Structures are given as structure tokens and as C-alpha cells.
């Protein structure tokens, strides 16, 4: 089963009129995995989710659940459930009846319906509100009802379309933790659509970055973060300084030239040939900043351009020979010592940074 | 009283004061309603009880004592009821189509087609129906040329003709009231139901239909009231032979100039209509949800 996965999306495409919404997307979700589809609004991630749910039909390609083809099966016959961004709770039904809706459609006996509904309301800490109506609940509570209503059906995969987008930051962080705990407890696979990269990183086992209807990269969350294969992924998942370089020497060590400066890198499995144009992506938190000298493999003098205090990781922008780099590593003392216009040094280790072929911008 | 209760009470009283202080803002609307809606009705009542300078209830005695008026009232209610049911049954699918299934850019044209009959006068529309239903009308000509009937089928000047005309004129009102409710319904709700295993038909019955009930009842009340007070359609399609309450009122006022009797008929009609609508509202309140109430803990 593990080769097929719980959900297998194979070369799926979908157009709306002349506009391609989803373009040749393939990925596999294994049992119990938390997968995020991450991308800017309008990138096609929601359309992809709606095709998995059965609300849109794919123009080509196929969608399999546990190895069985469901590409053209209508929504109500699919072993998946969805949590909508707007929750889509039925306003004319009580919380109990909302959660019971799916079970009753499956003709589960009344006694069993009551037991399961109460069990799942208990799971989301709402058992004492079962007689209320959706309009009487707060946003966070409605969110939990939506979760219970979907999960009570024991779907083989739960689809979530930006479920936390309507909540305020504090509640969102709290719900993130609850969601993750719930997912681990139940062992149900989640496919989670979001445009919030922090949320995707905090929750996911795997991340798929979607842009312009294409799946740019799909893999374990840390791998996608550490080894972005394109400029878009590097910039969308976390922050990245992108530096245009030319390869000067290739071997055990790579030597790159950017605006007259040399960058030394430890050689990779697939090193680009000498003379190749590449993009060096380096995370702001991987750069060390100091008013005096820095002990790193690559060190450059710079001028402080600007700084902003943003709480846990204050950010400083420095200029190295006309190129602005953002730096997040500064500890509080260094940050306070930095003044706009003053000279300083930045540097990073030869193991840090990722090379992206120039045509993968 | 706990401190919280006290503060709640204090808040409520300041709110009440706030409201009272601004009641005069309602004045313009109140005046308009009074002049255009309450006054004409209020004037009808004294008209029905004053005769030759004295108060008496002869007119009511005549209306309530004569079986003829009861018969006409019953026919008016029945014709209006059937027309209303047909209007809602026809109007709902049209409203659903206009709001849900049609592409956004076609919506405007669909509404224009629905409203088009209202741009012409009632008389033109009804006379068009006499040409369709008459003995030499389109349907009868067709039937006879096909050899299905020897003599023309009597369709004009029947109850069915009146109901056809009423439905034709009133359908736009039911469509528009139902559509306005459907338009504001979150389309995701139906998807939510489908996602939870409901077939498209079940999703409609369990979610969309109960949630659009307010539109249906508003449309039904509007159409029922309009049908009951319709004069032109029954007069032309009933050929003057089939009387309804509105035509009786017209006769008393314009032909026999018996104003007290006309007013009395109008008042009886008003009370009966009010009662029917009130009773209908009560019935509706009790069944807002469709059978989802089993298994409640």
C-alpha cells in the first residue's frame, strides 16, 4: 500500500476556460501524513483540493484513494471529508445535528450516531454545546465543530482549505497545536491548504509548494526548506537572499563570483560546471553579522542600511558592494549596536546556502 | 441582584433611554406608512358601518347572512391558494436556476426575461391569454386541425383560465422573493452536505430548501395577497360570469354605488386574508427544519 499511498494524485490538470488552474500536478500522501499545499492566493492549490474532494473534475490525470481510481466519482461517494474556510456549518441545525449529518447519510443507527457525535465533540472540547446553533458559537468554536463534523466520518484523508485563516493570530497558533495533536492521535492523513509558510512549516510532515498551477517542489518539510530547487520556493518558504553568481572553480570546493566577491562553498553531489550562471540562495538566519571581524568561511565588509525590531529575530539590512542582504541572526546586543550607515562585517559558513540553476528562477 | 446583573440592568436602561431619545427618527417612515397603508384601510371600516347618518351593521348582516358571498369568498381563496402553490412550484426552480446554475453574466438577462411581462399592462397580458385560450384561440385551432377534437374545448371563462392568468402574472413576484433569499445562501453549504455523503438531491432537501423557506413563505404570502386582490385577471378571463371578492367590491362601488356593502365585503376579505396569513406563519414556524431532530441527546 505504501507505494500507492492513501491519496495519489497523478498528472492532474484543470482549466477554467482559457486559464489553466492546475497544470500537470502529481503527488502521493502516505497514511497518517500531514501534507501542506502552500502557495500564494490564486495559485491553484484550492482547486487542487476541490478536485480531491470531488467538487471539480479534472480535465486529465487521475486521483486515487488507497489505490482505487476516484477521478470521476461524485463528491458524496468519496472517502474524504473537508473542512471549509468558511466552515460551512448548517445554520438551521444544532451543533449535534451538524456533526451527526454525515453519519445519518450513511444510515448509522441512532444509538451509534449519538455515541460517536458525543465522542467527537468531546475530542474538540465542545460536548456541552451540542444543543446550541452555529450562530451562537465563537469563530474558534465553529472551527472545532467543522473539524468534528468532518472527522466523525473517519475519512481516509481530511482536506482542510485554509481552515484557520478567519481566526486571529493568537487563536490561530493555539488551533495549530490542537490540529497537530488531533491529527497525530487519530492517525488520519491531512491535506492542508494554506498561504502561510510559517503555518505549513509548523504543522507539516511534507510540503508541496504550488505556483501558477504547478507543483514546484514536493517533499519532507525540512528538505524543501533546506534544499529549495527554485528561487520561488526559496523565497516563498522562509526568507532568502538571492545572489547571482558565476562558477569560477569546481571540484572539492566551489568558488563563485558575485560582483567581484568570491564565495566558497563545499562541493555538492551535483556541482555546476565552471562558467555556469547560478543563483545562491542564503537564509537571513544563516548569516552572521558583527561590528568587528567575523570568523567564517566567507566574510565580507558591509554597510548597515536599515534595521527593524520584530521581536524574536530582529532583522538588519546590510549592503555588500551594492547588493542588499537581510540578516536575522543578530542577537539583541549586536542588533542594538548596529546603526544605519555604520560599517560592519557579514559572513557565513561554506556549508550554508543553496545553489539554484539560473533557469529555475 | 448580583453586581453583574445590576450592571447589565443599568446598561439596558441606558440603552432604552438612548432608543427612546431617538424615536422621532422613525417619524418620517411612520407618516408614510400611515398615509399610504393604514389610512385607506381605516377609512373603509367607518364606510361599512355608516348609512344615512347612523351606525348600523346591515351591510355585514347582508354579507355574512347570504350564502352567495360565502361561496364567492371560498372561490377567491381557493383560486388564490392554487395559483400561489403553482407560482411557488414554478418560481422555485426558476429562482434556483437564476441564482445557482447560470453563469454570472447571464443572470441579468434571466431577471430581465422574468420581469419583462411586468413592463406591459395587466390588460394586455390577460387579453393575450384570451387569444390563446379562446374558442378560436391558438390551442383550440391546433387541436381541431390535428383532428383531436370536433368542437372547441371550453377553456376561456373557467376557473382554470383565471388560475392560468393569475399564475402568469404573479410568477415574477415569487421568483424574485425566492431568488433574493437563495442569492444570500452560502453555496458552500450545499458542498458541505455533499462532502458529508449527501446526494445532490439530499443536499437540496436537507440544507438549501429549509434555509430558503423564508423566501418561499414571503413569496407565497405576497403572491397569495396579490391573487386575492386581483381584479383585472378574473374579470377578463372569467368573462364576468365567475365572480371573485375583488369583482364584488368593484361592482358595489362602481355599479350599484352601494358603498357600505362594498366596504363591508372589503373588510371581510381583509380579516380573512389576515387570518390566513397569520395561520400560515404559525404553521411555518413549527417546521423550519426538515426531520433532522431525531437522536438529540
XYZ file of C-alpha atoms in Angstrom:
658
model
C 0.000 0.000 0.000
C 2.836 2.370 0.753
C 3.766 2.698 -2.926
C 0.240 3.861 -3.750
C -0.383 5.904 -0.614
C -3.695 6.987 0.867
C -4.053 9.641 -1.806
C -2.307 9.529 -5.131
C -2.657 12.456 -7.499
C -1.345 11.631 -10.959
C -0.653 14.287 -13.603
C -3.834 16.170 -12.839
C -4.708 19.250 -14.910
C -7.686 21.574 -14.845
C -8.552 24.633 -16.904
C -11.245 27.233 -16.306
C -11.971 28.472 -19.807
C -8.614 29.591 -21.167
C -6.989 29.832 -17.758
C -5.033 26.789 -16.592
C -5.756 26.480 -12.863
C -3.876 23.263 -12.175
C -1.149 22.078 -14.503
C 0.172 18.510 -14.512
C 0.347 18.018 -10.735
C 1.380 14.711 -9.166
C 1.973 13.790 -5.538
C 1.392 10.986 -3.043
C 0.148 11.258 0.537
C 1.013 8.342 2.825
C -1.100 7.079 5.719
C -1.007 9.398 8.734
C 0.916 12.126 6.952
C 0.277 15.819 7.410
C 0.764 17.390 3.993
C 0.546 21.114 3.290
C -0.113 22.616 -0.110
C 1.494 26.007 0.097
C 1.234 28.844 -2.380
C 0.055 32.395 -2.936
C -3.666 33.046 -3.417
C -4.875 32.091 -6.876
C -2.069 29.587 -7.441
C -4.463 26.665 -7.865
C -3.975 24.961 -4.510
C -7.649 25.263 -3.572
C -8.743 23.979 -6.975
C -6.456 21.005 -6.440
C -8.087 20.339 -3.059
C -11.562 20.716 -4.571
C -10.672 18.135 -7.200
C -9.598 15.709 -4.468
C -12.884 16.400 -2.645
C -14.853 15.879 -5.865
C -16.272 19.395 -6.303
C -14.309 19.914 -9.501
C -13.488 17.305 -12.093
C -10.006 17.021 -13.520
C -9.621 17.631 -17.261
C -6.900 14.998 -17.343
C -4.932 12.837 -14.946
C -6.301 10.686 -12.148
C -6.936 10.769 -8.414
C -6.641 7.531 -6.434
C -7.607 6.761 -2.848
C -5.842 3.692 -1.454
C -5.109 2.532 -4.970
C -8.679 2.863 -6.304
C -9.472 5.338 -9.045
C -11.925 8.015 -7.873
C -11.267 10.568 -10.613
C -14.869 10.643 -11.818
C -16.646 9.592 -8.628
C -19.019 12.292 -7.284
C -18.179 14.062 -4.023
C -20.694 12.259 -1.824
C -19.221 8.849 -2.625
C -15.596 9.723 -1.821
C -13.881 8.532 1.385
C -12.689 12.055 2.155
C -14.073 14.945 4.162
C -13.357 18.606 4.012
C -13.093 21.495 6.436
C -14.094 24.663 4.577
C -12.502 28.048 5.041
C -15.942 29.463 5.896
C -16.657 26.258 7.907
C -19.970 25.848 6.003
C -21.802 24.806 9.166
C -25.531 24.326 8.618
C -27.108 27.331 10.364
C -30.516 25.658 10.745
C -29.138 22.615 12.565
C -27.842 22.289 16.119
C -24.179 21.503 16.738
C -25.195 17.922 17.459
C -27.129 17.622 14.189
C -24.305 19.269 12.268
C -21.837 16.659 13.476
C -24.393 13.864 13.005
C -25.129 14.898 9.391
C -22.562 12.629 7.715
C -23.337 9.607 9.914
C -27.076 9.902 9.244
C -26.477 9.993 5.496
C -24.665 6.687 5.931
C -27.671 5.279 7.819
C -25.689 4.681 11.004
C -28.123 3.555 13.769
C -29.317 6.401 16.038
C -27.647 4.991 19.148
C -24.300 4.784 17.390
C -24.764 8.297 15.953
C -25.283 9.707 19.450
C -22.254 7.869 20.820
C -19.930 8.949 18.001
C -21.126 12.563 17.899
C -20.602 12.961 21.651
C -17.222 11.259 21.420
C -16.005 13.624 18.708
C -17.495 16.721 20.316
C -15.609 15.659 23.422
C -12.448 15.327 21.336
C -12.689 19.003 20.356
C -13.866 20.034 23.856
C -17.355 21.085 22.830
C -19.586 18.409 24.376
C -21.540 20.895 26.496
C -22.509 22.982 23.464
C -24.206 20.241 21.449
C -27.680 21.793 21.714
C -26.553 25.227 20.506
C -26.679 26.565 16.975
C -23.658 27.647 14.910
C -24.506 31.355 15.167
C -24.223 31.097 18.959
C -20.581 29.971 18.830
C -17.348 31.921 18.518
C -15.129 31.590 15.445
C -12.789 29.184 17.209
C -15.675 27.025 18.405
C -17.230 26.944 14.931
C -13.865 25.840 13.606
C -13.853 22.932 16.050
C -17.386 21.924 15.101
C -16.299 21.875 11.466
C -13.384 19.620 12.418
C -15.566 17.261 14.478
C -18.201 17.162 11.733
C -15.595 16.025 9.211
C -13.555 13.709 11.456
C -16.540 11.812 12.886
C -16.899 10.131 9.491
C -13.416 8.657 9.817
C -12.265 9.799 6.371
C -9.146 8.194 4.950
C -7.941 11.730 4.378
C -9.112 15.058 5.769
C -8.954 18.057 3.446
C -8.561 21.472 5.047
C -8.942 24.658 2.982
C -7.216 27.457 4.908
C -9.211 26.455 7.985
C -7.535 28.923 10.344
C -7.499 31.953 8.047
C -10.521 33.567 9.721
C -9.097 33.360 13.250
C -6.945 35.957 14.977
C -3.233 35.287 15.380
C -3.306 34.029 18.963
C -6.215 31.665 18.420
C -4.642 30.519 15.162
C -1.438 29.489 16.939
C -3.462 27.643 19.570
C -5.558 25.841 16.950
C -2.385 24.885 15.054
C -1.159 22.952 18.072
C -4.577 21.346 18.642
C -4.827 20.381 14.994
C -1.434 18.710 15.040
C -2.199 16.811 18.263
C -5.559 15.688 16.882
C -4.011 14.517 13.638
C -1.349 12.502 15.444
C -3.897 10.965 17.838
C -6.280 9.864 15.100
C -3.602 8.875 12.581
C -5.681 10.322 9.731
C -3.849 11.866 6.775
C -4.383 15.605 6.417
C -4.067 17.677 3.261
C -3.865 21.254 4.397
C -4.089 24.201 2.016
C -2.513 27.414 3.232
C -0.689 30.502 2.042
C 1.028 30.880 5.413
C 4.523 29.402 5.150
C 5.084 29.527 8.902
C 1.914 27.502 9.449
C 2.957 24.995 6.805
C 6.393 24.556 8.395
C 4.999 24.252 11.912
C 2.444 21.590 11.049
C 3.568 19.527 8.099
C 5.424 16.308 7.540
C 5.519 17.164 3.855
C 5.100 20.397 1.952
C 4.146 20.958 -1.642
C 4.836 24.429 -2.981
C 2.332 25.426 -5.681
C 2.692 28.366 -8.040
C 0.764 29.150 -11.222
C -0.962 25.794 -11.062
C 2.276 23.825 -10.916
C 3.721 21.798 -8.070
C 7.198 23.355 -7.927
C 8.539 21.105 -5.217
C 7.123 18.353 -3.017
C 8.912 16.636 -0.172
C 9.585 16.494 3.564
C 9.111 19.948 5.085
C 12.712 20.375 6.219
C 14.103 19.146 2.925
C 12.041 21.656 0.965
C 13.171 24.363 3.345
C 16.843 23.379 3.301
C 17.116 22.451 -0.368
C 14.764 24.674 -2.382
C 15.073 23.836 -6.061
C 13.881 27.190 -7.376
C 14.036 30.839 -6.469
C 10.278 30.900 -5.899
C 10.408 28.067 -3.356
C 13.417 29.617 -1.604
C 11.622 32.925 -1.260
C 8.111 31.637 -0.509
C 9.061 29.080 2.145
C 11.015 31.180 4.608
C 13.092 34.160 3.503
C 16.085 34.050 1.218
C 18.769 36.338 -0.135
C 19.215 35.511 -3.794
C 22.661 36.322 -5.198
C 23.508 35.954 -8.896
C 26.904 34.232 -9.257
C 29.167 32.670 -11.842
C 31.029 29.426 -11.084
C 34.813 30.053 -11.225
C 36.145 26.784 -9.886
C 34.500 23.418 -9.391
C 35.934 20.428 -7.519
C 36.051 19.576 -3.825
C 35.335 23.223 -3.346
C 33.122 25.502 -5.357
C 34.198 29.047 -5.994
C 31.530 31.520 -7.012
C 31.970 35.097 -8.084
C 29.348 37.727 -7.393
C 30.061 41.425 -8.044
C 33.805 40.877 -7.621
C 33.432 38.972 -4.344
C 34.312 35.324 -4.029
C 32.056 32.872 -2.247
C 33.478 29.492 -1.234
C 31.147 26.529 -0.923
C 31.598 22.893 -0.030
C 31.077 20.853 -3.201
C 27.650 19.247 -3.701
C 26.669 15.929 -5.242
C 25.792 17.691 -8.467
C 28.122 20.623 -8.777
C 27.593 23.007 -11.666
C 30.376 23.252 -14.269
C 32.862 26.134 -14.382
C 31.388 29.186 -16.061
C 27.781 28.284 -15.210
C 25.487 31.093 -14.071
C 23.810 30.146 -10.791
C 21.728 31.696 -8.037
C 22.972 31.395 -4.497
C 20.115 31.334 -2.004
C 21.099 32.044 1.550
C 18.748 32.306 4.520
C 18.881 35.519 6.605
C 19.260 33.416 9.766
C 22.359 31.678 8.324
C 24.267 34.935 8.019
C 26.403 36.167 10.912
C 26.701 39.911 11.481
C 29.251 41.763 13.595
C 30.585 45.268 14.007
C 34.108 43.816 14.149
C 35.563 40.886 12.215
C 33.590 37.630 11.706
C 35.221 34.201 11.869
C 33.514 32.405 8.972
C 34.493 30.789 5.667
C 33.070 33.692 3.717
C 33.475 37.170 5.172
C 32.568 40.486 3.543
C 32.695 44.063 4.716
C 29.342 45.804 4.504
C 27.400 48.929 5.420
C 24.280 48.824 7.586
C 21.343 50.090 5.501
C 18.394 49.688 7.814
C 17.123 47.688 10.727
C 13.793 46.630 12.181
C 12.987 45.148 15.557
C 10.444 42.380 15.057
C 10.627 40.537 18.356
C 12.382 37.180 18.488
C 14.584 37.581 15.404
C 15.329 41.240 14.714
C 16.319 41.982 11.143
C 19.197 44.091 9.787
C 19.687 45.006 6.112
C 23.267 45.431 5.025
C 24.828 46.442 1.721
C 27.684 44.374 0.308
C 29.076 46.084 -2.816
C 25.678 47.290 -3.966
C 23.778 44.096 -3.058
C 21.359 44.289 -0.107
C 21.301 41.271 2.176
C 18.872 40.714 5.034
C 20.309 39.243 8.217
C 18.271 37.714 11.042
C 20.970 36.176 13.164
C 21.835 39.277 15.102
C 21.442 38.746 18.809
C 19.932 41.574 20.779
C 23.260 43.148 21.747
C 24.563 43.160 18.170
C 21.224 44.472 16.939
C 21.264 47.372 19.399
C 24.883 48.208 18.462
C 24.029 48.470 14.731
C 23.474 51.974 13.453
C 22.332 52.903 9.984
C 25.364 53.895 7.870
C 27.991 52.235 10.006
C 30.444 49.707 8.528
C 30.243 46.067 9.672
C 31.058 42.522 8.585
C 28.819 39.682 7.420
C 29.785 36.093 6.835
C 28.571 32.525 6.506
C 29.943 29.024 6.560
C 30.861 27.178 3.384
C 28.198 24.539 4.122
C 25.421 27.086 4.055
C 23.476 28.361 1.100
C 21.853 26.503 -1.791
C 22.619 26.754 -5.496
C 19.732 27.135 -7.913
C 20.265 26.896 -11.683
C 19.605 30.303 -13.215
C 16.738 28.983 -15.373
C 14.817 27.907 -12.228
C 14.112 31.441 -11.182
C -29.254 41.018 42.223
C -25.549 40.342 41.731
C -23.282 43.207 40.692
C -23.148 41.805 37.155
C -26.933 41.709 36.941
C -27.045 45.277 38.173
C -24.575 46.457 35.581
C -26.429 44.582 32.844
C -29.672 46.193 34.000
C -28.038 49.607 34.094
C -26.701 49.105 30.587
C -30.119 48.013 29.376
C -31.819 51.053 30.857
C -29.322 53.469 29.324
C -29.835 51.659 26.047
C -33.598 52.013 26.387
C -33.199 55.722 27.113
C -30.939 56.006 24.106
C -33.580 54.359 21.941
C -36.430 56.484 23.281
C -34.416 59.651 22.736
C -34.159 58.795 19.092
C -37.658 57.520 18.419
C -38.507 60.713 16.499
C -36.135 59.477 13.789
C -38.821 56.921 12.927
C -41.348 59.684 12.301
C -40.974 60.128 8.519
C -41.318 56.399 7.875
C -44.278 56.218 10.241
C -46.042 59.047 8.421
C -45.538 57.417 5.028
C -46.870 54.078 6.295
C -49.821 55.818 7.955
C -50.852 57.818 4.909
C -50.361 55.188 2.256
C -51.200 51.953 4.066
C -53.142 52.462 7.277
C -55.377 55.411 6.347
C -57.118 53.894 3.280
C -57.903 50.733 5.219
C -59.008 52.695 8.269
C -61.388 54.741 6.108
C -63.019 51.581 4.775
C -64.197 50.500 8.210
C -66.389 53.565 9.011
C -67.714 53.455 5.429
C -69.056 49.965 6.062
C -70.997 50.851 9.207
C -72.374 54.353 8.413
C -75.540 54.566 6.440
C -77.819 57.575 6.217
C -76.037 59.228 9.125
C -76.458 56.376 11.572
C -74.319 53.452 12.606
C -75.638 50.016 11.714
C -74.342 46.637 10.711
C -76.833 45.923 7.921
C -74.063 45.600 5.361
C -72.268 42.945 7.439
C -75.518 41.144 8.036
C -76.032 41.047 4.284
C -72.533 39.762 3.549
C -72.404 37.159 6.309
C -76.024 36.134 6.045
C -76.107 35.465 2.313
C -74.567 32.166 1.213
C -73.669 33.728 -2.115
C -70.931 35.873 -0.570
C -69.548 32.877 1.294
C -69.355 30.989 -1.982
C -67.526 33.831 -3.720
C -65.161 34.203 -0.780
C -64.463 30.479 -0.828
C -63.826 30.562 -4.587
C -61.490 33.558 -4.222
C -59.493 31.796 -1.518
C -59.374 28.554 -3.484
C -58.299 30.206 -6.772
C -55.646 32.221 -4.922
C -54.425 29.196 -3.000
C -53.985 27.007 -6.084
C -52.375 29.866 -8.028
C -49.981 30.512 -5.133
C -48.947 26.863 -4.921
C -48.336 26.735 -8.669
C -46.436 30.049 -8.538
C -44.107 28.758 -5.834
C -43.623 25.398 -7.532
C -42.784 27.146 -10.807
C -40.928 30.035 -9.223
C -38.556 27.993 -7.077
C -36.805 26.136 -9.911
C -36.558 29.368 -11.917
C -35.096 31.226 -8.936
C -32.725 28.338 -8.239
C -31.602 28.285 -11.841
C -31.105 32.045 -11.935
C -29.080 32.172 -8.716
C -27.171 28.902 -8.726
C -26.774 27.365 -12.118
C -26.481 30.224 -14.545
C -23.208 31.972 -15.198
C -22.904 35.342 -13.530
C -23.020 37.302 -16.773
C -26.311 35.685 -17.887
C -28.022 36.434 -14.592
C -29.037 39.936 -15.630
C -30.750 38.680 -18.768
C -32.585 35.954 -16.899
C -34.000 38.514 -14.467
C -34.929 40.778 -17.386
C -36.864 37.956 -19.048
C -38.643 37.221 -15.757
C -39.549 40.866 -15.283
C -40.483 41.590 -18.902
C -44.208 40.759 -18.507
C -44.442 43.376 -15.750
C -43.391 46.104 -18.182
C -46.683 45.724 -20.071
C -50.087 46.476 -18.552
C -52.143 43.742 -16.927
C -54.872 44.197 -19.525
C -52.563 43.430 -22.458
C -51.188 40.354 -20.776
C -54.603 38.987 -19.927
C -56.045 39.711 -23.370
C -53.125 37.767 -24.807
C -54.362 34.814 -22.782
C -57.895 35.175 -24.125
C -56.398 34.800 -27.592
C -54.587 31.670 -26.551
C -57.449 30.033 -24.648
C -60.464 31.244 -26.666
C -62.679 29.103 -28.890
C -60.866 30.402 -31.955
C -57.631 30.588 -29.950
C -54.286 29.036 -30.732
C -54.793 25.888 -28.665
C -58.279 25.107 -29.960
C -57.324 25.797 -33.574
C -54.408 23.437 -33.212
C -56.481 20.734 -31.519
C -59.155 20.866 -34.213
C -56.707 20.920 -37.106
C -54.989 17.873 -35.674
C -58.424 16.297 -35.542
C -58.200 15.560 -31.821
C -61.476 17.332 -31.077
C -64.576 18.089 -33.145
C -65.765 21.189 -31.318
C -63.553 23.703 -29.477
C -62.763 22.812 -25.868
C -64.101 25.388 -23.426
C -61.068 26.858 -21.736
C -61.780 30.560 -21.562
C -64.134 31.822 -18.831
C -63.332 28.926 -16.488
C -61.610 28.697 -13.100
C -58.619 27.178 -14.857
C -58.388 30.190 -17.170
C -58.368 32.540 -14.179
C -55.716 30.493 -12.414
C -53.594 30.359 -15.559
C -53.765 34.135 -15.839
C -53.039 34.648 -12.133
C -50.043 32.318 -12.227
C -48.736 34.016 -15.338
C -48.909 37.479 -13.778
C -47.690 36.500 -10.296
C -44.778 34.141 -11.046
C -42.235 37.009 -11.278
C -43.043 38.008 -7.700
C -42.448 34.513 -6.366
C -39.247 34.173 -8.405
C -37.827 37.446 -7.139
C -38.590 36.854 -3.451
C -37.219 33.299 -3.526
C -34.170 34.362 -5.553
C -33.292 37.104 -3.087
C -33.022 34.516 -0.300
C -31.168 31.949 -2.421
C -28.759 34.635 -3.560
C -27.662 35.199 0.036
C -27.255 31.498 0.836
C -23.648 30.347 1.063
C -23.143 27.963 -1.844
C -20.535 26.163 0.242
C -23.324 24.781 2.461
C -24.573 22.518 -0.293
C -20.999 21.429 -0.999
C -20.577 20.773 2.709
C -23.597 18.484 2.654
C -22.334 16.654 -0.442
C -18.948 16.271 1.209
C -20.659 14.596 4.165
C -22.233 11.973 1.928
C -25.492 13.615 0.871
C -26.557 13.110 -2.740
C -27.224 16.353 -4.625
C -30.952 15.817 -4.048
C -30.489 15.149 -0.314
C -28.237 18.204 -0.024
C -31.006 20.280 -1.563
C -33.761 18.825 0.630
C -31.816 18.927 3.901
C -29.904 22.170 3.516
C -30.927 24.508 0.699
C -34.687 24.026 0.907
C -35.072 24.555 4.675
C -32.730 27.546 4.531
C -34.681 29.114 1.696
C -38.029 28.581 3.473
C -38.236 32.267 4.487
C -38.080 33.240 0.802
C -40.691 30.680 -0.105
C -43.074 31.868 2.601
C -42.517 35.543 1.812
C -43.128 34.837 -1.867
C -46.201 32.760 -1.080
C -47.738 35.444 1.144
C -47.049 38.136 -1.442
C -48.499 36.122 -4.318
C -51.497 34.999 -2.259
C -52.331 38.571 -1.298
C -51.910 39.782 -4.875
C -54.072 36.950 -6.243
C -56.812 37.579 -3.710
C -56.987 41.266 -4.591
C -56.588 40.775 -8.357
C -59.464 42.267 -10.294
C -58.471 42.521 -13.971
C -57.419 38.893 -14.482
C -60.553 37.248 -13.039
C -62.762 39.843 -14.739
C -61.339 39.252 -18.225
C -60.545 35.529 -18.075
C -63.693 34.738 -16.091
C -65.722 36.700 -18.582
C -67.703 38.435 -15.825
C -69.508 35.175 -15.095
C -67.125 33.909 -12.449
C -67.178 36.297 -9.532
C -64.389 36.769 -7.012
C -64.310 39.038 -3.964
C -62.454 41.797 -5.766
C -65.040 41.920 -8.541
C -67.863 42.095 -5.994
C -66.192 45.044 -4.289
C -65.773 46.730 -7.668
C -69.434 46.191 -8.525
C -70.710 47.566 -5.236
C -68.592 50.681 -5.510
C -68.751 51.443 -9.236
C -72.023 49.951 -10.499
C -74.599 49.828 -7.696
C -72.897 52.581 -5.676
C -73.625 50.635 -2.508
C -70.563 51.850 -0.621
C -71.400 50.346 2.767
C -71.837 46.891 1.225
C -68.637 47.268 -0.844
C -66.720 48.358 2.243
C -68.141 45.510 4.284
C -67.050 42.964 1.637
C -63.602 44.563 1.579
C -63.354 44.390 5.392
C -64.412 40.740 5.496
C -61.821 39.971 2.822
C -59.175 41.865 4.820
C -59.914 39.970 8.029
C -60.000 36.582 6.310
C -56.752 37.286 4.436
C -55.103 38.465 7.639
C -56.200 35.309 9.406
C -54.996 33.015 6.617
C -51.573 34.680 6.520
C -51.287 34.598 10.312
C -52.223 30.905 10.468
C -49.808 30.125 7.675
C -46.995 31.868 9.554
C -47.731 29.839 12.676
C -47.653 26.550 10.786
C -44.389 27.513 9.113
C -42.689 28.432 12.382
C -43.184 24.923 13.684
C -41.472 23.229 10.793
C -38.426 25.252 9.970
C -36.225 22.177 9.933
C -36.976 19.057 7.970
C -36.936 15.972 10.173
C -33.365 16.334 11.448
C -34.499 16.215 15.057
C -34.095 12.577 15.956
C -31.283 11.353 18.188
C -30.912 14.638 20.019
C -29.298 13.923 23.393
